[in-house]
PDB file of C-alpha atoms in Angstrom:
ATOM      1  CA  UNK R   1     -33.375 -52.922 -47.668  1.00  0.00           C
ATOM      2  CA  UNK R   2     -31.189 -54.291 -44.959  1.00  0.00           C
ATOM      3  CA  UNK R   3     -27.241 -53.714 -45.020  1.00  0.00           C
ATOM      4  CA  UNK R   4     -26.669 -57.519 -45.946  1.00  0.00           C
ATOM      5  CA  UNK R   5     -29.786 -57.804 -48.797  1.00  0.00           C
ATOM      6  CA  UNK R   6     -27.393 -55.085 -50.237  1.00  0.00           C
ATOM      7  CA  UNK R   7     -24.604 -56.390 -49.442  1.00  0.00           C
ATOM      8  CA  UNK R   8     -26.352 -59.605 -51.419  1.00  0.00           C
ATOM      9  CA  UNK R   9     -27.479 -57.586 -54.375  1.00  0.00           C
ATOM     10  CA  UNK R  10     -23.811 -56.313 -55.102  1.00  0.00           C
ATOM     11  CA  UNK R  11     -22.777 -59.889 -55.492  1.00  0.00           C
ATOM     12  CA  UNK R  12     -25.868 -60.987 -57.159  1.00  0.00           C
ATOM     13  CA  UNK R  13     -24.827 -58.239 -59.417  1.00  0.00           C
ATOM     14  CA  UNK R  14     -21.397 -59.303 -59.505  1.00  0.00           C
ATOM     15  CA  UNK R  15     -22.183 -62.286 -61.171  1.00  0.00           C
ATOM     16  CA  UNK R  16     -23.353 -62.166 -64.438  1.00  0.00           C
ATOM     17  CA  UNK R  17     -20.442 -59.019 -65.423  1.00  0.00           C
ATOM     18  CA  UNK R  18     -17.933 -60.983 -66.612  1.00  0.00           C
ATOM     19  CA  UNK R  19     -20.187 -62.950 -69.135  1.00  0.00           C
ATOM     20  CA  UNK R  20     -21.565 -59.688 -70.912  1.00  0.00           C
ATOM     21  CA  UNK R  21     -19.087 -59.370 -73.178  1.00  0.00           C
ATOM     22  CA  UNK R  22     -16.654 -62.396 -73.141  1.00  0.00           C
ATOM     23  CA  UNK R  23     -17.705 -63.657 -76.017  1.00  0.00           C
ATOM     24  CA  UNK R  24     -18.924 -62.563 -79.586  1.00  0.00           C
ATOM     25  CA  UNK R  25     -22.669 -62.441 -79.867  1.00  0.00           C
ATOM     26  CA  UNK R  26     -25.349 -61.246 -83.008  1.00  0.00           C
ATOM     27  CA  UNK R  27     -26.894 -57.766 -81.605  1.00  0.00           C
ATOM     28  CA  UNK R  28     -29.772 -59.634 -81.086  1.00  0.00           C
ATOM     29  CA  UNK R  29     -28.599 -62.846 -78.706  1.00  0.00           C
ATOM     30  CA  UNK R  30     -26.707 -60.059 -76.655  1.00  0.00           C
ATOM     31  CA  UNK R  31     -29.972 -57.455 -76.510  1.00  0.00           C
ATOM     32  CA  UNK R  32     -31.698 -61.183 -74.948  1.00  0.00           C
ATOM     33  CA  UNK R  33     -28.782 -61.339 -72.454  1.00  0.00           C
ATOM     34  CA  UNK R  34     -29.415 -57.815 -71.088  1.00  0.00           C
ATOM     35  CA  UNK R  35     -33.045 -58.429 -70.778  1.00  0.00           C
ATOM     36  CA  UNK R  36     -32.589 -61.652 -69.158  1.00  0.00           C
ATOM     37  CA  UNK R  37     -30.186 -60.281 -66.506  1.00  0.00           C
ATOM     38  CA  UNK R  38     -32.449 -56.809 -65.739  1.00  0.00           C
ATOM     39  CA  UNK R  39     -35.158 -59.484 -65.429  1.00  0.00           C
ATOM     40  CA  UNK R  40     -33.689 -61.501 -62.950  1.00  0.00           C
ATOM     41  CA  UNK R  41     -32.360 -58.277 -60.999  1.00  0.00           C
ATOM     42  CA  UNK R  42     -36.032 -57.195 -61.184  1.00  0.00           C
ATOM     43  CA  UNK R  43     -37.154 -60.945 -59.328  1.00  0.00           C
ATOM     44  CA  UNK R  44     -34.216 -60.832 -56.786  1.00  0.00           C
ATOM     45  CA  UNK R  45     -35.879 -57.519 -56.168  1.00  0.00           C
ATOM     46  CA  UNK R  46     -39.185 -58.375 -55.447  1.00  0.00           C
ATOM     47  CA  UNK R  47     -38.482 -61.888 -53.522  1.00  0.00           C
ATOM     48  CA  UNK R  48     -35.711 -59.992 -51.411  1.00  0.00           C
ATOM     49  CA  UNK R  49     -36.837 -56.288 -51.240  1.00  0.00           C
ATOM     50  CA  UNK R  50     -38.982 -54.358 -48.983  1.00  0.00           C
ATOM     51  CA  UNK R  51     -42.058 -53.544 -52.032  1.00  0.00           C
ATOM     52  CA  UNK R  52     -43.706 -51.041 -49.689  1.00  0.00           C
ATOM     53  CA  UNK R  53     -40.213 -48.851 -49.988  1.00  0.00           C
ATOM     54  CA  UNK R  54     -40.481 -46.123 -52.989  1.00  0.00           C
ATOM     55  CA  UNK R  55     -36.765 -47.186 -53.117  1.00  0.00           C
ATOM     56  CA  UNK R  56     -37.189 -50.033 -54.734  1.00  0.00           C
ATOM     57  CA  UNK R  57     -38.798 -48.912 -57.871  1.00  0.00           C
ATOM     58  CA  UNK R  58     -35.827 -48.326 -59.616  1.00  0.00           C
ATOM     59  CA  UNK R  59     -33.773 -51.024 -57.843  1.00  0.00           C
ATOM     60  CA  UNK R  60     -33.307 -53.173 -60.249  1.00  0.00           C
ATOM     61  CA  UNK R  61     -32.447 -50.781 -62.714  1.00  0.00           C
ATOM     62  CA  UNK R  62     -29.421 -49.534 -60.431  1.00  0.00           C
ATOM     63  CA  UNK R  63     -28.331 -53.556 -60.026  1.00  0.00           C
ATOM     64  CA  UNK R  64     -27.934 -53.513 -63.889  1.00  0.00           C
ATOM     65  CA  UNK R  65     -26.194 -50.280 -64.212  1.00  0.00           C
ATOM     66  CA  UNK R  66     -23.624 -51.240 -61.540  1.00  0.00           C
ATOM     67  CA  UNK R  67     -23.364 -54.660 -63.421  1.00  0.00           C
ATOM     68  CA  UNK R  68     -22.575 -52.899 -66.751  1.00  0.00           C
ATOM     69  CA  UNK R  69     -20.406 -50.716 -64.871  1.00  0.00           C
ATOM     70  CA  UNK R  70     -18.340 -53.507 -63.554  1.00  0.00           C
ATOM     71  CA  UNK R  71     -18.623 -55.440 -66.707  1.00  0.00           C
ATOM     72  CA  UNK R  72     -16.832 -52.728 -68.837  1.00  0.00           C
ATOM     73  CA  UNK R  73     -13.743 -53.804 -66.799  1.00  0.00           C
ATOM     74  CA  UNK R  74     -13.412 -57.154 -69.104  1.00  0.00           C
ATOM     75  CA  UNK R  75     -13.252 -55.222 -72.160  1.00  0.00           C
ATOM     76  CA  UNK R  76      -9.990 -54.844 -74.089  1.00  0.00           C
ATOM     77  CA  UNK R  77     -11.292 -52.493 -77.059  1.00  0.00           C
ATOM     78  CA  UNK R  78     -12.446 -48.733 -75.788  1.00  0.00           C
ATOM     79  CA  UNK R  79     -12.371 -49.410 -72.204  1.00  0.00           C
ATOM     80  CA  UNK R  80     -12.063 -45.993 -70.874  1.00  0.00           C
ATOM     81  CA  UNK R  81     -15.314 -44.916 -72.840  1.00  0.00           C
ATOM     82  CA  UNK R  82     -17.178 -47.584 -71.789  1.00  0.00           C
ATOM     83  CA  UNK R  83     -16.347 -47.254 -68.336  1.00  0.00           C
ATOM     84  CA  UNK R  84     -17.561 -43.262 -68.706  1.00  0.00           C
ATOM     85  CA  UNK R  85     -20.718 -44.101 -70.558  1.00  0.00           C
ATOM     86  CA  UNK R  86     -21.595 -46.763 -68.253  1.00  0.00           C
ATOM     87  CA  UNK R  87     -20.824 -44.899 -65.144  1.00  0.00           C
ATOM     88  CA  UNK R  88     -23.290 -42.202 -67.063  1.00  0.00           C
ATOM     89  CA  UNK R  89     -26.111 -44.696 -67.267  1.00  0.00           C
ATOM     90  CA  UNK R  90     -25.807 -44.963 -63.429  1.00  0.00           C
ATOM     91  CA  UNK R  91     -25.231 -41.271 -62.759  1.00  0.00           C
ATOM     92  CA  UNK R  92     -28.849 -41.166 -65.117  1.00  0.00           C
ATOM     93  CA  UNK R  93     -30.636 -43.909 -63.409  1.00  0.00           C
ATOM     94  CA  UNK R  94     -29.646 -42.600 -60.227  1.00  0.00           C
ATOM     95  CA  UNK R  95     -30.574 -38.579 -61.100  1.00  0.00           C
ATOM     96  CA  UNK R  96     -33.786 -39.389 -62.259  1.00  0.00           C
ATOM     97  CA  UNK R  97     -34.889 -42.037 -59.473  1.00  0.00           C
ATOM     98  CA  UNK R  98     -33.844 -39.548 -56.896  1.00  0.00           C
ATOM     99  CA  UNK R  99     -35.534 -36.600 -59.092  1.00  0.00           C
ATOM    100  CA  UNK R 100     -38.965 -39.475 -58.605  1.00  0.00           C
ATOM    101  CA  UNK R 101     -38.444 -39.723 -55.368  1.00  0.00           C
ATOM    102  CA  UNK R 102     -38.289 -36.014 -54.271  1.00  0.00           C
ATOM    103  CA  UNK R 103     -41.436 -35.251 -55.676  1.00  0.00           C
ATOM    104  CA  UNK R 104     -42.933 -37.731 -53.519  1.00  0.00           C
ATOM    105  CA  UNK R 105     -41.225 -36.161 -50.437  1.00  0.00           C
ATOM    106  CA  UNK R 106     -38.836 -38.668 -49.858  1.00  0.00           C
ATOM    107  CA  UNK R 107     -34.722 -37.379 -48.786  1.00  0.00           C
ATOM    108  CA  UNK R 108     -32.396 -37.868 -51.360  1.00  0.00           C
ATOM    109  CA  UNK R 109     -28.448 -38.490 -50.968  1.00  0.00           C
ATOM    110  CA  UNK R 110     -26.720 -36.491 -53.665  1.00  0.00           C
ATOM    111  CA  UNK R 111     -23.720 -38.133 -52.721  1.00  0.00           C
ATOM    112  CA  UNK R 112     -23.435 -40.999 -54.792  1.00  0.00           C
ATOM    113  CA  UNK R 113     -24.362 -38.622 -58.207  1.00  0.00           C
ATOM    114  CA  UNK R 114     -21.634 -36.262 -56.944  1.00  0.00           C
ATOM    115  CA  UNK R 115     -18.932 -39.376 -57.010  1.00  0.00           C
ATOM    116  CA  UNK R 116     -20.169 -41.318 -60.063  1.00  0.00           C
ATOM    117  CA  UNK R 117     -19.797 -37.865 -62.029  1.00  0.00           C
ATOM    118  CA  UNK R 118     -16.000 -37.618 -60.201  1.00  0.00           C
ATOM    119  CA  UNK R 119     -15.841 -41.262 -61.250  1.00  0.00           C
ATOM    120  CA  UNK R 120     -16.400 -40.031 -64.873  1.00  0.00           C
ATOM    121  CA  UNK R 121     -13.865 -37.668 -64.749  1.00  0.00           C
ATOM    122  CA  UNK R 122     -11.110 -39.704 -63.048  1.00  0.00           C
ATOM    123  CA  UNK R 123     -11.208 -42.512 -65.529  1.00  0.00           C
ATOM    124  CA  UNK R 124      -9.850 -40.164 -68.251  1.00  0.00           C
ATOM    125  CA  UNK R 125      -6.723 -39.779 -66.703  1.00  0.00           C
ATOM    126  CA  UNK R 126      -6.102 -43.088 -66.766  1.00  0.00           C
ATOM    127  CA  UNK R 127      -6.834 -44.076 -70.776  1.00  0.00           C
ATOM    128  CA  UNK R 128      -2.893 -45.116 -71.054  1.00  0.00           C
ATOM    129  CA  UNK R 129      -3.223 -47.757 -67.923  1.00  0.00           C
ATOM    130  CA  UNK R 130      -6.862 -49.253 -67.712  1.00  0.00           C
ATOM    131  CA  UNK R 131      -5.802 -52.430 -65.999  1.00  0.00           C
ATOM    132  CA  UNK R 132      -3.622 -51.070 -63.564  1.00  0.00           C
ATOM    133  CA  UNK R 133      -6.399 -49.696 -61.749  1.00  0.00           C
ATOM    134  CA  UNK R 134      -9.261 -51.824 -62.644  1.00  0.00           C
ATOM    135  CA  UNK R 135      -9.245 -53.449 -58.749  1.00  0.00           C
ATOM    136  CA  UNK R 136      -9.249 -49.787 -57.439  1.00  0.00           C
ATOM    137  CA  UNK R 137     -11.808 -48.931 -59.861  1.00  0.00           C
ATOM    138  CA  UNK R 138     -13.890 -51.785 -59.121  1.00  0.00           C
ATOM    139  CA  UNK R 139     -13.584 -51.374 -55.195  1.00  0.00           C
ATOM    140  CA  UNK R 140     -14.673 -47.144 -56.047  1.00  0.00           C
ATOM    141  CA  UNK R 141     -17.847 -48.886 -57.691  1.00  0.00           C
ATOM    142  CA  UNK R 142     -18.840 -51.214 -54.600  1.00  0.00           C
ATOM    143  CA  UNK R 143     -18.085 -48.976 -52.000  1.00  0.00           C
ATOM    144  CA  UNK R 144     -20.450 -46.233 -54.066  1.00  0.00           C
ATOM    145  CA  UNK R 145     -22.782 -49.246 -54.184  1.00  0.00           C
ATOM    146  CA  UNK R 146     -23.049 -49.778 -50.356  1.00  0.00           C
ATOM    147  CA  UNK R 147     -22.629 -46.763 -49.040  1.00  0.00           C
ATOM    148  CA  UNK R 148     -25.122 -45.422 -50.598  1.00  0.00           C
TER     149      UNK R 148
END
């Protein structure tokens, strides 16, 4: 994928972050929400992404990790943990996508696992001031996002 259809995917997955969790849903509206938003990360992906690339088989499923990532950063309850387990879900997409695409021969960068898991650890210093570094938390997430 080109530098700018990333650049594009980061906003497109941007968008729907702040409406996760800003209001109170049942279990199962909110379970509908997630689908609906992996589903539209997974037609952005086709329309916009190179299908031929092995990359792009778990695509979508990074889009939706970064977007829970980010989302976690409108929370007021638990934020901290929710920040680790979501960075975790990443760190897991991204481990196992990379672990798929080795044994078809294809170079990995262990670069972005290596700074979601220091990601993970940083955010625990900071449980007694969350929103003082949500922007530089936020700006750690994109620039993991399109550098690598």
């Amino acid at each position: 994928m080109t530098p700018i259809m990333n650049s594009l995917a980061c906003l497109f997955a941007l968008l729907p972050s702040y409406f996760l969790w800003s209001s109170s849903r049942s279990i199962a509206r909110q379970g509908v929400l997630l689908a609906l938003v992996l589903c539209s990360f997974m037609i952005f992906t086709f329309l916009v992404g190179d299908m031929e690339s092995p990359l792009m088989e778990f695509y979508p499923l990074k889009m939706w990790a970064f977007c829970l990532c980010v989302s976690t950063l409108t929370l007021t309850k638990k934020q901290v943990f929710f920040m680790s387990l979501a960075q975790g879900f990443w760190l897991w997409i991204l481990f196992f996508g990379s672990l798929s695409l080795a044994y078809r021969g294809e170079t990995v960068s262990y670069l972005s696992m290596i700074l979601l898991l220091a990601g993970i650890l940083f955010v625990q210093f900071f449980k007694n001031k969350p929103k003082e570094i949500s922007l530089g938390i936020l700006i750690y997430w994109v620039g993991i996002w399109m550098l690598f």
